[in-house]
């Protein structure tokens, strides 16, 4: 069996729930022990009681007031407690609204700044792409000019090499001829080209 204290506590809880259920269903709450209307409020025990409870030993020498008066007094006390809480709630709501507006402004400002940054960096990127393209074009043009100069020099050197090779072959042929033939050809000397200047 449960200890008496626990049993009484459980019973009290059920009585409170039953009273609330009756009140929500439109029934008038009655005194549990006496089934009488709760017309009085015990100022010592801080609970509503019936007229029978007032005359019982439990509430002997206690002070009472009508339920309506006690309820009115309690409502006035609650009203006094409610007023600063209401003011505090309003203040907190105003501060929260300000924080919400500030957060929204921060987000909007960040988005705007981000957009501006992207635009500025896109301009910078475009400038760098244009600069890169211009420098590459200039480099290729320079390469084309230098390549053309080298091509002309190479062609000139090729012609000189061919001419010198022919002269060398002719001289070698004269040197290989017999003495009489060599002496007969002395009136037709082979023309030797001047060597080309060295390239720098």
Short mmCIF file of C-alpha atoms in Angstrom, two decimals:
data_model
loop_
_atom_site.label_atom_id
_atom_site.label_comp_id
_atom_site.label_asym_id
_atom_site.label_seq_id
_atom_site.Cartn_x
_atom_site.Cartn_y
_atom_site.Cartn_z
CA UNK A 1 0.00 0.00 0.00
CA UNK A 2 1.06 3.60 -0.69
CA UNK A 3 2.01 5.71 2.31
CA UNK A 4 -0.87 7.89 3.56
CA UNK A 5 0.87 11.11 2.46
CA UNK A 6 1.16 9.94 -1.15
CA UNK A 7 -2.45 8.73 -1.14
CA UNK A 8 -3.67 12.11 0.11
CA UNK A 9 -1.55 13.91 -2.48
CA UNK A 10 -2.94 11.80 -5.32
CA UNK A 11 -6.46 12.30 -4.01
CA UNK A 12 -5.93 16.06 -3.87
CA UNK A 13 -4.63 16.10 -7.46
CA UNK A 14 -7.67 14.17 -8.66
CA UNK A 15 -9.99 16.52 -6.79
CA UNK A 16 -8.35 19.57 -8.42
CA UNK A 17 -8.60 17.95 -11.85
CA UNK A 18 -12.23 17.04 -11.21
CA UNK A 19 -13.01 20.63 -10.16
CA UNK A 20 -11.36 21.98 -13.28
CA UNK A 21 -13.21 19.49 -15.44
CA UNK A 22 -16.54 20.45 -13.89
CA UNK A 23 -15.77 24.16 -14.22
CA UNK A 24 -14.79 23.78 -17.89
CA UNK A 25 -17.95 21.79 -18.53
CA UNK A 26 -20.11 24.56 -17.04
CA UNK A 27 -20.75 22.91 -13.68
CA UNK A 28 -20.50 24.86 -10.45
CA UNK A 29 -17.61 23.67 -8.29
CA UNK A 30 -18.78 22.24 -4.97
CA UNK A 31 -16.96 21.52 -1.75
CA UNK A 32 -15.57 17.98 -1.94
CA UNK A 33 -16.29 16.92 1.65
CA UNK A 34 -19.71 18.61 2.00
CA UNK A 35 -21.01 19.04 -1.59
CA UNK A 36 -21.87 22.65 -0.77
CA UNK A 37 -21.22 25.74 -2.85
CA UNK A 38 -17.85 27.36 -2.24
CA UNK A 39 -19.01 30.79 -1.14
CA UNK A 40 -16.20 31.71 1.25
CA UNK A 41 -12.43 32.09 1.02
CA UNK A 42 -10.23 31.10 3.97
CA UNK A 43 -7.61 33.83 4.37
CA UNK A 44 -5.33 31.58 6.42
CA UNK A 45 -5.42 28.46 4.19
CA UNK A 46 -5.78 30.50 0.99
CA UNK A 47 -8.52 28.32 -0.45
CA UNK A 48 -12.27 28.53 -1.12
CA UNK A 49 -14.52 26.75 1.39
CA UNK A 50 -18.21 26.26 2.05
CA UNK A 51 -20.22 27.41 5.08
CA UNK A 52 -19.91 23.96 6.65
CA UNK A 53 -16.11 24.10 6.34
CA UNK A 54 -16.18 27.50 8.08
CA UNK A 55 -17.81 25.96 11.14
CA UNK A 56 -15.57 22.87 11.17
CA UNK A 57 -12.55 22.30 13.42
CA UNK A 58 -10.22 22.57 10.44
CA UNK A 59 -11.00 26.27 9.96
CA UNK A 60 -11.77 27.17 13.57
CA UNK A 61 -10.71 30.74 14.41
CA UNK A 62 -9.86 31.42 10.74
CA UNK A 63 -10.82 34.59 8.94
CA UNK A 64 -12.98 34.45 5.80
CA UNK A 65 -14.18 36.71 3.06
CA UNK A 66 -16.72 36.16 0.29
CA UNK A 67 -15.32 34.36 -2.75
CA UNK A 68 -16.24 37.29 -4.98
CA UNK A 69 -14.30 39.75 -2.80
CA UNK A 70 -11.28 37.41 -2.49
CA UNK A 71 -11.32 36.86 -6.24
CA UNK A 72 -11.54 40.62 -6.85
CA UNK A 73 -8.61 41.21 -4.47
CA UNK A 74 -6.58 38.49 -6.20
CA UNK A 75 -7.38 39.90 -9.63
CA UNK A 76 -6.20 43.30 -8.43
CA UNK A 77 -2.95 41.75 -7.19
CA UNK A 78 -2.50 39.91 -10.48
CA UNK A 79 -3.24 43.14 -12.36
CA UNK A 80 -0.51 44.90 -10.37
CA UNK A 81 1.92 42.07 -11.19
CA UNK A 82 0.77 41.99 -14.81
CA UNK A 83 1.36 45.69 -15.52
CA UNK A 84 5.21 45.68 -15.26
CA UNK A 85 5.33 42.35 -17.09
CA UNK A 86 3.22 43.82 -19.90
CA UNK A 87 5.49 46.86 -20.09
CA UNK A 88 8.56 44.62 -20.10
CA UNK A 89 7.04 42.47 -22.85
CA UNK A 90 6.34 45.57 -24.94
CA UNK A 91 9.91 46.77 -24.43
CA UNK A 92 11.34 43.36 -25.34
CA UNK A 93 9.11 43.21 -28.43
CA UNK A 94 10.28 46.68 -29.50
CA UNK A 95 13.92 45.70 -29.00
CA UNK A 96 13.33 42.46 -30.91
CA UNK A 97 11.69 44.40 -33.76
CA UNK A 98 14.69 46.72 -33.85
CA UNK A 99 17.03 43.71 -33.89
CA UNK A 100 14.99 42.11 -36.70
CA UNK A 101 15.17 45.34 -38.71
CA UNK A 102 18.90 45.65 -38.05
CA UNK A 103 19.47 42.02 -39.09
CA UNK A 104 17.45 42.58 -42.27
CA UNK A 105 19.43 45.77 -42.98
CA UNK A 106 22.72 43.94 -42.42
CA UNK A 107 21.65 41.20 -44.83
CA UNK A 108 20.50 43.71 -47.47
CA UNK A 109 23.67 45.77 -47.06
CA UNK A 110 25.82 42.65 -47.35
CA UNK A 111 24.01 41.53 -50.50
CA UNK A 112 24.39 45.02 -52.03
CA UNK A 113 28.09 45.19 -51.11
CA UNK A 114 28.65 41.68 -52.48
CA UNK A 115 26.97 42.68 -55.76
CA UNK A 116 29.14 45.81 -56.00
CA UNK A 117 32.28 43.79 -55.27
CA UNK A 118 31.40 41.26 -57.97
CA UNK A 119 30.83 44.08 -60.47
CA UNK A 120 34.13 45.75 -59.59
CA UNK A 121 36.07 42.48 -59.77
CA UNK A 122 34.38 41.62 -63.07
CA UNK A 123 35.59 44.96 -64.45
CA UNK A 124 39.07 44.19 -63.13
CA UNK A 125 38.98 40.70 -64.63
CA UNK A 126 37.83 42.10 -67.98
CA UNK A 127 40.62 44.69 -67.88
CA UNK A 128 43.16 41.94 -67.15
CA UNK A 129 41.75 39.75 -69.95
CA UNK A 130 41.96 42.69 -72.39
CA UNK A 131 45.49 43.52 -71.21
CA UNK A 132 46.53 39.88 -71.56
CA UNK A 133 45.07 39.68 -75.07
CA UNK A 134 46.80 42.96 -76.09
CA UNK A 135 50.18 41.85 -74.77
CA UNK A 136 49.91 38.42 -76.37
CA UNK A 137 48.98 40.09 -79.69
CA UNK A 138 51.98 42.45 -79.39
CA UNK A 139 54.25 39.52 -78.53
CA UNK A 140 53.06 37.53 -81.56
CA UNK A 141 53.48 40.57 -83.83
CA UNK A 142 57.03 41.01 -82.53
CA UNK A 143 57.64 37.31 -83.06
CA UNK A 144 56.32 37.59 -86.64
CA UNK A 145 58.61 40.54 -87.40
CA UNK A 146 61.69 38.85 -85.92
CA UNK A 147 60.83 35.56 -87.63
CA UNK A 148 60.50 37.36 -90.99
CA UNK A 149 63.89 39.05 -90.49
CA UNK A 150 65.48 35.70 -89.62
CA UNK A 151 63.81 34.07 -92.63
CA UNK A 152 65.28 36.69 -94.99
CA UNK A 153 68.75 36.34 -93.44
CA UNK A 154 68.56 32.55 -93.63
CA UNK A 155 67.56 32.71 -97.31
CA UNK A 156 70.46 35.10 -98.04
CA UNK A 157 72.89 32.81 -96.22
CA UNK A 158 71.55 29.82 -98.14
CA UNK A 159 72.19 31.62 -101.45
CA UNK A 160 75.75 32.54 -100.38
CA UNK A 161 76.41 28.98 -99.22
CA UNK A 162 75.23 27.66 -102.59
CA UNK A 163 77.43 30.17 -104.49
CA UNK A 164 80.50 29.44 -102.34
CA UNK A 165 79.96 25.70 -102.68
CA UNK A 166 79.90 26.08 -106.49
CA UNK A 167 83.10 28.14 -106.49
CA UNK A 168 84.85 25.66 -104.23
CA UNK A 169 83.88 22.77 -106.52
CA UNK A 170 85.19 24.67 -109.57
CA UNK A 171 88.53 25.37 -107.86
CA UNK A 172 88.82 21.78 -106.75
CA UNK A 173 88.17 20.66 -110.33
CA UNK A 174 90.93 23.00 -111.61
CA UNK A 175 93.31 21.66 -108.99
CA UNK A 176 92.59 18.13 -110.12
CA UNK A 177 93.34 18.84 -113.78
CA UNK A 178 96.76 18.09 -115.41
CA UNK A 179 99.40 20.77 -115.46
CA UNK A 180 98.89 21.90 -119.09
CA UNK A 181 95.15 22.20 -118.68
CA UNK A 182 95.63 24.04 -115.39
CA UNK A 183 97.99 26.53 -117.07
CA UNK A 184 95.64 26.99 -120.03
CA UNK A 185 92.78 27.94 -117.66
CA UNK A 186 94.81 30.58 -115.83
CA UNK A 187 93.44 33.29 -118.15
CA UNK A 188 89.92 32.48 -116.83
CA UNK A 189 90.30 32.92 -113.12
CA UNK A 190 87.43 31.81 -110.96
CA UNK A 191 85.58 34.70 -109.33
CA UNK A 192 85.58 34.37 -105.56
CA UNK A 193 82.81 36.13 -103.70
CA UNK A 194 83.63 38.32 -100.73
CA UNK A 195 82.72 36.59 -97.52
CA UNK A 196 79.49 37.83 -95.96
CA UNK A 197 79.67 39.95 -92.84
CA UNK A 198 79.05 38.06 -89.64
CA UNK A 199 75.45 38.17 -88.30
CA UNK A 200 74.66 39.74 -85.00
#
